[in-house]
Amino acid sequence: MKRVKTMGKKYILYNSLAGNGKCMYDVQALADTYPDAILKKMTEIASYAEFMGSLAEDDEVILCGGDGTLNIFVNDIKDMDVKNTIYYYASGSGNDFAKDIGHNSHDTPDYQINQYIQHLPEVTINGNKELVALKLDKDVIDPEDPEMLQDLIIAAVNEGMRQIDEMVEEQMGRITGGLNI
């Protein structure tokens, strides 16, 4: 694995459940590649505002996990002005985000994702899978690049639909006691 050069500290934020629990092998590989990196389990970060606020401006973050991990991170930092460079190491089971931006699972985390994770559209979708609200940050509206805005909206709506399906599946599992009916 190629190393990303940095002058500040490097933090590896990881979701131990990503990739159906196999993410820990990837975390170990990253720790071997970046022996001075500080490992942080994402579920143990009580406040992303405090954590990100405690970083020096030249500190860097590698986010290790899949689409769900990325979703958690993005939602937790959505109102923050992130100054640090954020890299992504796709180690989930689907890794659609990495594929969408031209990368594959387990690619060297040498690509920044800051431009993809801030100022995102927010959608509200009800239980009938109807889009009931859409909020856009004026910073993402570029009259020269309407395709980018279209892609962002489609991604937000699809993520909302995925979350509804996930909630329904979880609720059905509780109701049926885990039986595959």
Short mmCIF file of C-alpha atoms in Angstrom, two decimals:
data_model
loop_
_atom_site.label_atom_id
_atom_site.label_comp_id
_atom_site.label_asym_id
_atom_site.label_seq_id
_atom_site.Cartn_x
_atom_site.Cartn_y
_atom_site.Cartn_z
CA MET A 1 0.00 0.00 0.00
CA LYS A 2 1.33 3.43 -0.96
CA ARG A 3 1.69 5.90 1.92
CA VAL A 4 -0.05 9.27 2.02
CA LYS A 5 2.44 11.98 3.01
CA THR A 6 1.47 14.20 5.91
CA MET A 7 3.09 16.58 8.37
CA GLY A 8 0.43 16.46 11.07
CA LYS A 9 -1.00 13.47 12.85
CA LYS A 10 -2.98 10.84 11.00
CA TYR A 11 -6.16 9.44 12.50
CA ILE A 12 -7.81 6.26 11.27
CA LEU A 13 -11.51 6.28 12.11
CA TYR A 14 -13.04 2.87 11.66
CA ASN A 15 -16.27 0.98 12.03
CA SER A 16 -15.49 -2.50 13.34
CA LEU A 17 -18.77 -3.83 11.90
CA ALA A 18 -18.08 -2.69 8.32
CA GLY A 19 -17.68 -5.37 5.70
CA ASN A 20 -19.62 -7.80 7.88
CA GLY A 21 -16.94 -7.50 10.55
CA LYS A 22 -14.00 -7.97 8.19
CA CYS A 23 -13.01 -4.30 8.41
CA MET A 24 -10.65 -5.07 11.28
CA TYR A 25 -8.26 -6.79 8.84
CA ASP A 26 -8.20 -3.56 6.84
CA VAL A 27 -7.68 -1.49 9.97
CA GLN A 28 -4.66 -3.64 10.82
CA ALA A 29 -3.28 -3.22 7.27
CA LEU A 30 -3.69 0.56 7.55
CA ALA A 31 -2.05 0.55 11.00
CA ASP A 32 0.89 -1.40 9.54
CA THR A 33 1.17 1.10 6.67
CA TYR A 34 0.85 4.11 8.98
CA PRO A 35 2.49 2.96 12.23
CA ASP A 36 2.22 6.42 13.81
CA ALA A 37 -1.50 6.72 13.07
CA ILE A 38 -3.96 7.00 15.92
CA LEU A 39 -6.76 4.45 15.68
CA LYS A 40 -10.24 5.59 16.73
CA LYS A 41 -13.27 3.35 16.82
CA MET A 42 -16.10 5.50 15.49
CA THR A 43 -18.64 4.24 18.02
CA GLU A 44 -16.41 5.53 20.81
CA ILE A 45 -16.39 9.12 19.54
CA ALA A 46 -19.05 10.80 21.67
CA SER A 47 -19.00 14.10 19.77
CA TYR A 48 -17.62 14.62 16.29
CA ALA A 49 -17.71 18.37 16.87
CA GLU A 50 -15.34 17.95 19.81
CA PHE A 51 -13.19 15.36 18.06
CA MET A 52 -12.80 17.31 14.81
CA GLY A 53 -12.38 20.54 16.78
CA SER A 54 -9.48 19.00 18.70
CA LEU A 55 -7.49 18.25 15.54
CA ALA A 56 -4.71 20.49 14.31
CA GLU A 57 -5.35 21.92 10.85
CA ASP A 58 -2.64 19.74 9.27
CA ASP A 59 -3.94 16.54 10.90
CA GLU A 60 -5.53 14.10 8.47
CA VAL A 61 -8.29 11.54 8.82
CA ILE A 62 -8.68 8.23 7.02
CA LEU A 63 -12.23 6.97 7.21
CA CYS A 64 -12.21 3.16 7.08
CA GLY A 65 -15.51 1.40 6.43
CA GLY A 66 -18.29 1.09 3.91
CA ASP A 67 -21.22 3.17 2.75
CA GLY A 68 -22.96 2.92 6.12
CA THR A 69 -19.85 4.14 7.91
CA LEU A 70 -19.56 7.03 5.49
CA ASN A 71 -23.25 7.86 6.02
CA ILE A 72 -22.81 7.99 9.81
CA PHE A 73 -19.75 10.21 9.49
CA VAL A 74 -21.37 12.58 6.98
CA ASN A 75 -24.48 13.00 9.13
CA ASP A 76 -22.40 13.62 12.25
CA ILE A 77 -20.32 16.37 10.60
CA LYS A 78 -23.04 17.89 8.43
CA ASP A 79 -23.14 21.26 10.19
CA MET A 80 -19.38 21.56 10.64
CA ASP A 81 -16.81 23.35 8.52
CA VAL A 82 -14.22 20.57 8.26
CA LYS A 83 -10.72 21.96 7.72
CA ASN A 84 -8.86 18.66 7.84
CA THR A 85 -8.18 16.46 4.85
CA ILE A 86 -10.45 13.41 4.88
CA TYR A 87 -9.41 10.31 2.97
CA TYR A 88 -11.51 7.21 2.43
CA TYR A 89 -10.55 3.55 2.59
CA ALA A 90 -13.53 1.57 1.30
CA SER A 91 -13.79 -1.67 3.27
CA GLY A 92 -17.50 -2.30 3.45
CA SER A 93 -19.57 -4.94 1.73
CA GLY A 94 -20.86 -2.77 -1.15
CA ASN A 95 -18.73 0.37 -1.34
CA ASP A 96 -21.03 2.11 -3.82
CA PHE A 97 -19.66 5.54 -2.92
CA ALA A 98 -16.08 4.55 -3.78
CA LYS A 99 -17.27 3.06 -7.08
CA ASP A 100 -19.28 6.20 -7.86
CA ILE A 101 -16.15 8.37 -7.60
CA GLY A 102 -14.00 5.98 -9.62
CA HIS A 103 -12.34 3.90 -6.92
CA ASN A 104 -12.56 0.31 -5.77
CA SER A 105 -12.69 -1.42 -2.42
CA HIS A 106 -9.31 -1.44 -0.72
CA ASP A 107 -7.77 1.21 -3.00
CA THR A 108 -4.95 3.11 -1.34
CA PRO A 109 -6.55 5.91 0.71
CA ASP A 110 -4.84 8.68 -1.22
CA TYR A 111 -7.97 10.38 -2.51
CA GLN A 112 -9.66 13.19 -0.64
CA ILE A 113 -13.39 13.05 -0.14
CA ASN A 114 -13.96 16.47 1.46
CA GLN A 115 -15.67 17.84 -1.65
CA TYR A 116 -18.15 14.94 -1.58
CA ILE A 117 -19.14 15.02 2.08
CA GLN A 118 -19.97 18.64 2.81
CA HIS A 119 -22.86 20.88 1.76
CA LEU A 120 -24.94 17.86 0.77
CA PRO A 121 -28.64 18.05 -0.03
CA GLU A 122 -30.93 16.88 2.73
CA VAL A 123 -34.04 14.93 1.90
CA THR A 124 -36.96 13.82 4.01
CA ILE A 125 -38.79 10.74 2.87
CA ASN A 126 -41.85 9.41 4.68
CA GLY A 127 -42.78 5.78 5.32
CA ASN A 128 -44.68 5.66 2.04
CA LYS A 129 -41.39 6.43 0.28
CA GLU A 130 -42.58 9.88 -0.76
CA LEU A 131 -40.10 12.74 -0.93
CA VAL A 132 -41.64 15.35 1.38
CA ALA A 133 -38.77 17.83 1.79
CA LEU A 134 -35.58 18.83 0.01
CA LYS A 135 -32.99 21.25 1.40
CA LEU A 136 -30.11 22.50 -0.74
CA ASP A 137 -27.06 24.44 0.39
CA LYS A 138 -26.52 27.38 -1.96
CA ASP A 139 -22.82 26.40 -2.16
CA VAL A 140 -23.68 23.28 -4.19
CA ILE A 141 -25.67 25.12 -6.83
CA ASP A 142 -23.29 25.64 -9.74
CA PRO A 143 -25.09 26.80 -12.90
CA GLU A 144 -22.11 25.49 -14.91
CA ASP A 145 -22.50 21.95 -13.50
CA PRO A 146 -26.16 20.97 -13.09
CA GLU A 147 -25.22 17.28 -13.38
CA MET A 148 -23.35 17.47 -10.05
CA LEU A 149 -26.47 18.77 -8.28
CA GLN A 150 -28.60 16.13 -9.98
CA ASP A 151 -26.20 13.40 -8.82
CA LEU A 152 -26.23 14.74 -5.26
CA ILE A 153 -30.03 14.78 -5.13
CA ILE A 154 -30.31 11.28 -6.59
CA ALA A 155 -27.76 9.99 -4.07
CA ALA A 156 -29.61 11.64 -1.17
CA VAL A 157 -32.98 10.23 -2.24
CA ASN A 158 -31.52 6.75 -2.78
CA GLU A 159 -29.87 6.83 0.65
CA GLY A 160 -33.18 7.84 2.21
CA MET A 161 -34.91 4.93 0.48
CA ARG A 162 -32.15 2.56 1.62
CA GLN A 163 -32.60 3.72 5.21
CA ILE A 164 -36.35 3.14 5.03
CA ASP A 165 -35.79 -0.38 3.69
CA GLU A 166 -33.26 -1.03 6.45
CA MET A 167 -35.69 0.16 9.14
CA VAL A 168 -38.52 -1.96 7.71
CA GLU A 169 -36.27 -5.02 7.60
CA GLU A 170 -35.16 -4.43 11.19
CA GLN A 171 -38.73 -3.99 12.41
CA MET A 172 -39.90 -7.09 10.53
CA GLY A 173 -37.05 -9.06 12.08
CA ARG A 174 -38.25 -8.04 15.54
CA ILE A 175 -41.85 -8.92 14.72
CA THR A 176 -41.06 -12.29 13.19
CA GLY A 177 -38.39 -13.16 15.75
CA GLY A 178 -35.78 -13.49 13.02
CA LEU A 179 -37.74 -16.07 11.02
CA ASN A 180 -37.17 -15.73 7.30
CA ILE A 181 -40.81 -15.50 6.22
#
